[in-house]
């Protein structure tokens, strides 16, 4: 499945026109502290909750050397392990990103979030099935100096999840300032595949940033910028620019997370050898799939098996982004060591219980959610976020399987056609089908080839003119959760709504 050089350039060109964001440098400004949001709900630890892993997670402001020259002021999570083992909480070296939390399915986790920022914040456990009070809903926030304790049992299967702030109207700014981290779940079934582990299991958190002349982070300014979504001009991986890895001639497990606010990536190897995908948002997929490149919208994850034994010592292999006009180097792998480790790439992976769409309670009548760019705000079914509001079509019953249909509406008065990465809190769902308005089908073909609609998903990219149907079960917990566009500037403008799971 090799791309010819001509295809490669063709794809790059088309996608560049298609999804390059309209970030306007002249209107940007250095980060300013936001106002404190009202209505904090501090929460203490419950004595009945017997935590296997118990950590303190601070949100603080300090500095990080990112570029040559002055260090960059960042906001970051710092962790401290109270109960658990060393591997449960591992800092990412030379990075403003938070420590990687690594736990097993079934473990009970307590995270004592202490907010030492001068504005309100909270933590959302992206992709995890947790009770609503532990989900980072914007109504549960900690103000400066306050503590909010998250307690939950890990119900998800093994996979690459992550955490980031979720206060209403400030998520984009806080993530841009540096607040994010990985949350990796392991389990017995995944262990049986004996995938590369330890130093051969490499996370790649891809984020874009914009720096001023003093190396300080910049962010959007004003409604127009927010409507367009924030795009940086510097791609960081794990918080570093010009990321490089020294690897040996053996297989690796690469865990990609698009941790960017708005920017989708189309990732390809510089030798056009394709990416061998073994997992998506919610862990390993049923059968590995070789893609010429992968499309990763904001918040999406992909796991890739990469065998460097096919390369000669001294080879430098670049990971490229084809999604922004001309190829951008995301990072470089330098193959500089011999390894005798041989392992063939897995083909069959994790069995999935596919939902039968016919068994959905609304099989004949899917709920429809239209994502539109209005004149002053992006909306869902014409509505924007209100802290506790739920519309009639936003109430579901505990345990039900439903079909939800997301539409990126560019017909009825929508202004700017923009992609919207749609995320549901507290769920892992399955993609049933996609369809594209015929006016857009050719234009978007180069992007849709890279879609990873396999396995369990919690976030899916929805291009202008596109409709996606998913099957989702509202199991585990009743309560109030949100679903929203994960273009964080759209989310902050209110492209987010509650849904209520009623017991
Ligand atoms: Cu959006």
XYZ file of C-alpha atoms and ligand atoms in Angstrom:
504
model
C 0.000 0.000 0.000
C 2.545 2.555 -1.079
C 1.655 6.062 -2.035
C 3.381 7.283 -5.124
C 5.195 10.572 -4.802
C 2.545 12.139 -7.001
C -0.294 10.891 -4.815
C 1.594 12.072 -1.797
C 1.822 15.617 -3.094
C -1.710 15.536 -4.379
C -3.016 14.544 -0.965
C -0.912 17.134 0.743
C -2.183 19.864 -1.536
C -5.833 18.997 -1.270
C -5.837 18.596 2.456
C -3.930 21.791 2.885
C -6.608 23.800 1.181
C -9.261 21.824 2.918
C -8.469 22.045 6.576
C -5.875 24.699 7.204
C -7.256 26.806 10.005
C -7.631 30.518 9.853
C -5.553 31.426 12.835
C -4.640 35.071 12.561
C -1.249 35.847 13.987
C -1.666 39.584 14.125
C -4.592 39.255 16.476
C -2.973 36.827 18.869
C -1.614 37.782 22.235
C 0.254 36.280 25.125
C -1.782 34.250 27.587
C -3.702 36.304 30.078
C -5.290 34.879 33.157
C -8.998 34.389 32.844
C -11.478 35.447 35.408
C -12.422 32.987 38.094
C -15.539 31.046 37.245
C -18.309 31.039 39.776
C -19.667 28.092 41.712
C -16.875 25.835 42.863
C -17.772 22.444 44.290
C -14.834 21.197 46.308
C -14.985 17.482 47.047
C -13.024 15.518 49.626
C -11.911 11.897 49.722
C -14.517 9.323 50.761
C -13.408 7.100 53.642
C -15.235 4.088 52.110
C -13.273 4.214 48.874
C -10.336 1.839 49.193
C -7.939 3.154 46.547
C -5.367 0.885 44.889
C -3.756 3.941 43.357
C -3.919 7.246 45.187
C -2.218 10.334 43.799
C -2.052 14.060 44.338
C -2.299 15.998 41.099
C -1.348 19.660 41.336
C -2.128 22.243 38.688
C 0.582 24.884 38.901
C 2.313 27.548 36.884
C 6.037 27.332 36.276
C 8.565 27.219 33.450
C 9.786 24.721 30.901
C 12.639 24.864 28.428
C 10.938 24.198 25.087
C 12.842 26.251 22.516
C 16.395 27.584 22.465
C 16.598 30.783 24.486
C 14.327 31.825 27.344
C 12.221 29.151 29.054
C 8.474 29.195 28.457
C 5.944 29.922 31.165
C 3.541 26.975 31.298
C 0.699 25.592 33.347
C 1.204 21.959 34.184
C 0.118 19.011 36.243
C 2.543 17.624 38.785
C 1.864 14.308 40.446
C 2.771 12.748 43.758
C 2.117 9.086 44.509
C 0.522 8.380 47.897
C -0.511 4.757 47.342
C 0.505 2.516 44.464
C 3.631 1.476 42.617
C 6.193 3.592 40.839
C 4.892 2.670 37.382
C 1.420 3.987 38.277
C 2.684 7.556 38.002
C 5.579 8.353 35.693
C 6.690 11.861 34.736
C 7.317 12.572 31.053
C 10.942 13.656 30.846
C 11.653 17.207 29.630
C 7.990 17.939 29.108
C 5.345 20.297 30.405
C 2.830 17.468 30.028
C 1.507 15.901 33.203
C 2.720 12.568 34.549
C 1.514 9.446 32.765
C -0.946 7.574 34.941
C -0.774 3.836 34.206
C -3.280 1.519 35.869
C -5.066 -1.773 35.270
C -8.708 -2.460 34.584
C -10.526 -3.053 37.859
C -8.205 -0.918 39.955
C -9.655 1.779 42.143
C -8.110 5.161 41.525
C -8.225 8.290 43.663
C -6.851 11.515 42.278
C -6.640 14.464 44.638
C -6.686 17.403 42.272
C -5.292 20.544 43.896
C -5.744 23.716 41.939
C -2.925 26.170 42.536
C -3.703 28.225 39.454
C -5.225 31.659 39.867
C -8.361 30.573 38.035
C -10.866 27.737 38.332
C -10.139 24.377 36.808
C -11.012 20.696 36.929
C -9.942 17.436 35.285
C -11.723 15.374 32.646
C -10.659 11.742 32.190
C -11.018 11.551 28.452
C -12.465 8.240 27.298
C -12.938 6.764 30.751
C -16.234 5.409 32.049
C -16.588 7.203 35.359
C -19.448 8.463 37.574
C -20.682 11.911 36.634
C -19.188 13.617 39.702
C -15.782 12.244 38.673
C -15.998 13.100 34.983
C -14.822 16.704 35.008
C -18.208 18.130 34.050
C -17.821 21.942 34.047
C -20.268 22.247 36.959
C -17.715 20.524 39.212
C -14.729 22.808 39.487
C -12.073 23.725 42.005
C -11.147 27.344 42.506
C -7.674 28.559 43.384
C -6.416 26.739 46.474
C -9.238 24.201 46.463
C -9.124 20.436 46.186
C -11.465 18.189 44.216
C -11.058 14.461 44.708
C -11.838 12.103 41.820
C -12.546 8.504 42.774
C -13.445 5.792 40.308
C -12.932 2.185 39.420
C -11.226 1.650 36.064
C -13.950 0.063 33.925
C -12.350 0.589 30.533
C -10.409 -2.065 28.738
C -6.713 -1.542 28.096
C -6.081 1.509 25.961
C -4.587 4.962 25.618
C -6.739 7.555 27.351
C -5.820 11.015 28.585
C -6.730 13.807 30.967
C -7.115 17.541 30.587
C -9.039 20.479 32.139
C -12.702 21.066 31.344
C -13.894 24.355 32.912
C -16.511 26.084 30.798
C -15.066 28.729 28.452
C -11.474 28.115 29.583
C -10.641 24.619 28.361
C -8.839 25.816 25.229
C -6.680 28.342 27.062
C -5.764 25.935 29.858
C -4.857 23.065 27.540
C -2.851 25.432 25.359
C -0.978 26.594 28.465
C 0.150 23.007 29.026
C -2.427 21.122 31.086
C -2.769 17.564 29.744
C -1.446 14.086 30.424
C -1.783 10.452 29.410
C -3.878 7.864 31.242
C -2.913 4.380 30.116
C -4.967 1.331 31.042
C -3.619 -2.224 30.900
C -5.443 -5.514 31.319
C -4.954 -9.289 31.182
C -6.300 -9.719 27.652
C -3.951 -7.139 26.219
C -1.044 -8.779 28.046
C -1.601 -11.977 26.040
C -0.526 -10.191 22.841
C 2.899 -9.487 24.338
C 3.168 -6.144 22.594
C 6.404 -4.167 22.882
C 6.590 -2.656 26.361
C 8.819 -0.489 28.519
C 11.133 1.667 26.406
C 9.656 0.064 23.277
C 6.201 1.451 24.064
C 6.445 5.116 23.035
C 3.725 7.727 23.569
C 3.524 10.573 21.054
C 1.343 13.434 22.241
C 1.132 15.747 19.242
C 0.279 19.393 19.891
C 0.693 22.638 18.017
C 1.722 25.869 19.693
C 2.560 29.445 18.797
C 5.372 31.331 20.535
C 6.089 35.035 20.757
C 9.599 36.469 20.347
C 10.331 35.769 24.042
C 9.370 32.101 23.626
C 6.104 32.623 25.486
C 2.945 30.786 24.460
C 0.340 32.712 22.519
C -3.342 32.027 22.176
C -6.403 33.229 20.305
C -7.897 36.627 20.794
C -11.483 37.424 20.022
C -14.525 35.741 18.580
C -13.277 35.374 15.029
C -10.130 33.563 16.146
C -12.176 31.268 18.315
C -14.621 30.477 15.542
C -11.703 29.475 13.324
C -10.062 27.406 16.063
C -6.512 27.799 17.310
C -3.690 26.603 15.067
C -0.076 26.879 16.109
C 2.907 27.157 13.804
C 5.151 24.821 15.803
C 4.399 21.135 16.226
C 5.472 19.627 19.545
C 5.595 15.968 20.461
C 5.516 15.233 24.191
C 6.108 18.931 24.745
C 9.252 19.151 22.628
C 9.918 20.795 19.287
C 11.940 18.881 16.672
C 11.295 15.665 18.564
C 13.756 12.825 17.911
C 13.863 9.238 19.064
C 16.794 6.894 18.983
C 15.437 3.430 18.208
C 16.775 -0.051 17.537
C 16.033 -2.539 14.767
C 13.002 -4.150 16.358
C 9.235 -3.634 16.729
C 7.812 -0.741 18.738
C 4.368 0.167 19.950
C 3.627 3.813 19.168
C 0.701 5.460 20.933
C -0.424 8.596 19.128
C -2.619 11.197 20.781
C -3.682 14.325 18.961
C -3.590 16.654 21.958
C -4.009 19.790 19.849
C -6.816 22.260 20.412
C -8.134 22.371 16.837
C -5.750 20.923 14.343
C -6.320 17.560 12.686
C -3.225 15.714 11.482
C -2.705 13.408 8.552
C 0.269 11.340 9.639
C 2.542 9.508 7.235
C 6.035 8.031 7.247
C 8.548 9.839 5.067
C 9.282 6.599 3.178
C 5.554 6.217 2.454
C 5.555 2.715 3.907
C 2.181 3.124 5.593
C 1.130 2.868 9.225
C 0.193 -0.492 10.692
C -2.677 0.358 13.030
C -3.433 -1.940 15.972
C -5.543 0.294 18.193
C -7.799 3.339 18.354
C -9.357 5.441 21.138
C -10.547 2.574 23.314
C -7.710 0.095 22.858
C -6.755 -2.699 20.498
C -8.921 -3.294 17.441
C -10.043 -6.671 16.126
C -7.754 -6.866 13.119
C -4.714 -4.761 12.382
C -5.004 -2.535 9.326
C -2.327 -0.978 7.119
C -3.135 2.605 6.126
C -1.136 4.813 3.741
C -1.567 7.519 6.388
C -3.829 8.114 9.363
C -6.197 11.002 9.987
C -6.230 12.020 13.634
C -8.685 14.698 14.730
C -8.230 16.534 18.027
C -8.407 14.140 21.023
C -8.304 10.995 18.874
C -5.754 8.258 19.523
C -4.161 5.628 17.340
C -1.821 2.807 18.222
C 0.673 1.751 15.600
C 2.980 -1.251 15.346
C 6.276 -0.091 13.866
C 9.047 -2.539 13.053
C 12.326 -0.698 12.530
C 14.146 -3.947 11.712
C 13.305 -3.310 8.079
C 15.657 -0.331 8.099
C 19.428 -0.038 7.986
C 21.376 1.390 10.881
C 21.780 5.105 10.318
C 18.389 5.558 8.682
C 16.357 8.577 9.728
C 12.648 8.103 9.298
C 10.415 11.121 9.595
C 6.868 11.244 10.778
C 5.106 13.794 8.587
C 1.867 15.710 8.836
C 0.243 16.100 5.414
C -2.747 17.999 6.734
C -1.599 21.583 6.518
C -0.557 22.436 3.003
C 2.939 21.080 2.704
C 4.418 18.174 4.652
C 5.462 19.191 8.163
C 7.983 17.113 10.099
C 6.323 16.018 13.335
C 9.296 14.022 14.597
C 12.280 11.956 13.519
C 13.164 8.367 14.362
C 16.867 7.617 14.158
C 17.570 3.909 13.765
C 20.966 3.658 15.405
C 21.124 0.370 17.312
C 20.966 -3.286 16.399
C 18.493 -5.525 18.134
C 18.043 -9.264 17.799
C 14.444 -8.992 18.941
C 12.185 -10.395 16.218
C 8.428 -10.547 16.483
C 5.951 -10.670 13.654
C 3.273 -8.033 13.538
C -0.008 -9.155 15.089
C -2.894 -9.604 12.661
C -5.803 -10.709 14.824
C -6.091 -8.654 17.954
C -8.847 -8.040 20.428
C -12.301 -9.543 19.906
C -15.015 -6.902 19.869
C -18.615 -7.278 20.828
C -20.136 -5.373 17.949
C -23.454 -3.744 18.779
C -26.243 -4.941 16.537
C -27.806 -1.651 15.377
C -31.137 -3.471 15.058
C -31.151 -3.955 18.821
C -30.893 -0.249 19.554
C -34.003 1.106 21.283
C -34.212 3.793 18.594
C -33.074 1.632 15.669
C -35.761 3.109 13.425
C -35.429 6.629 14.685
C -31.861 7.730 15.476
C -31.346 10.858 17.530
C -29.984 13.560 15.265
C -27.475 16.192 16.376
C -26.608 18.946 13.924
C -23.334 20.769 14.432
C -23.462 24.194 12.786
C -21.359 27.319 12.651
C -23.786 30.096 13.465
C -23.117 33.783 13.091
C -22.024 34.364 16.688
C -21.508 30.858 18.026
C -21.153 27.279 16.919
C -24.254 25.317 17.927
C -25.654 21.819 18.371
C -29.236 21.586 17.108
C -29.275 25.379 17.292
C -28.387 25.434 20.987
C -25.299 26.308 22.988
C -24.121 25.063 26.361
C -25.958 25.909 29.549
C -24.553 24.460 32.745
C -27.427 22.152 33.661
C -29.818 22.440 30.726
C -30.993 19.350 28.878
C -33.278 19.358 25.855
C -35.971 16.722 25.289
C -33.736 14.741 22.966
C -30.880 14.732 25.472
C -32.364 12.268 27.947
C -31.551 8.561 27.701
C -32.215 5.506 29.848
C -29.535 3.674 31.783
C -28.507 0.503 29.982
C -30.056 1.342 26.613
C -28.200 0.965 23.352
C -28.972 3.837 21.005
C -28.081 5.098 17.563
C -26.893 8.695 17.508
C -26.422 10.551 14.273
C -24.030 13.507 14.108
C -24.291 15.886 11.164
C -21.859 18.611 10.249
C -24.383 20.964 8.790
C -23.203 23.220 5.999
C -26.581 23.733 4.362
C -28.974 25.616 6.587
C -27.393 28.986 7.124
C -24.119 27.580 8.400
C -21.301 30.055 7.937
C -17.828 28.585 7.805
C -17.530 24.960 6.798
C -15.269 23.480 9.469
C -14.467 20.022 10.758
C -15.853 19.194 14.210
C -14.319 16.367 16.243
C -17.267 15.052 18.262
C -16.640 13.661 21.733
C -19.030 11.989 24.183
C -18.059 11.908 27.830
C -18.233 8.668 29.756
C -18.675 6.393 26.706
C -16.898 4.223 24.219
C -18.997 3.837 21.076
C -18.836 2.157 17.688
C -19.061 3.817 14.297
C -21.825 2.245 12.221
C -21.676 4.282 9.063
C -20.554 7.522 7.531
C -21.953 9.368 4.593
C -20.858 12.506 2.819
C -22.824 15.137 0.997
C -22.019 14.528 -2.694
C -20.783 18.100 -3.111
C -17.937 17.329 -0.714
C -17.149 13.676 -1.375
C -14.274 14.247 -3.790
C -12.842 17.167 -1.882
C -12.579 15.191 1.351
C -11.579 11.843 -0.080
C -7.921 12.282 0.790
C -8.801 12.838 4.447
C -11.392 10.110 4.806
C -8.948 7.476 3.503
C -7.057 7.966 6.766
C -10.067 7.540 9.075
C -9.763 4.939 11.808
C -13.396 4.009 12.436
C -12.439 0.734 14.085
C -12.948 -0.662 17.549
C -14.074 1.542 20.408
C -14.164 5.282 19.863
C -14.934 8.259 22.067
C -14.119 10.991 19.549
C -14.740 11.087 15.801
C -13.860 13.684 13.214
C -16.878 15.040 11.367
C -16.030 16.910 8.182
C -18.247 19.576 6.600
C -21.149 17.881 4.848
C -20.543 14.625 6.672
C -22.955 12.460 8.677
C -21.803 9.777 11.105
C -23.956 7.208 12.864
C -22.718 5.585 16.025
C -24.048 2.889 18.346
C -23.577 3.683 22.008
C -24.638 2.058 25.253
C -25.501 4.161 28.285
C -24.274 1.641 30.799
C -22.443 1.932 34.106
C -23.583 5.244 35.564
C -26.626 7.510 35.583
C -26.147 11.262 35.709
C -25.345 14.347 33.709
C -22.568 14.157 31.121
C -21.565 16.359 28.202
C -20.999 15.772 24.524
C -19.245 18.429 22.502
C -16.974 19.502 19.709
C -13.364 18.843 20.728
C -12.134 21.828 18.770
C -11.577 23.420 22.147
C -12.336 26.937 20.946
C -15.718 25.718 19.674
C -16.355 23.922 22.941
C -15.541 27.096 24.868
C -17.949 29.061 22.666
C -20.691 26.648 23.690
C -20.636 23.863 21.075
C -21.343 21.523 23.946
C -24.510 20.141 25.501
C -25.514 17.926 28.399
C -27.103 14.546 28.097
C -28.712 12.882 31.069
C -28.658 9.156 31.736
C -31.714 8.300 33.837
C -31.789 5.200 35.997
Cu -16.176 22.344 16.236
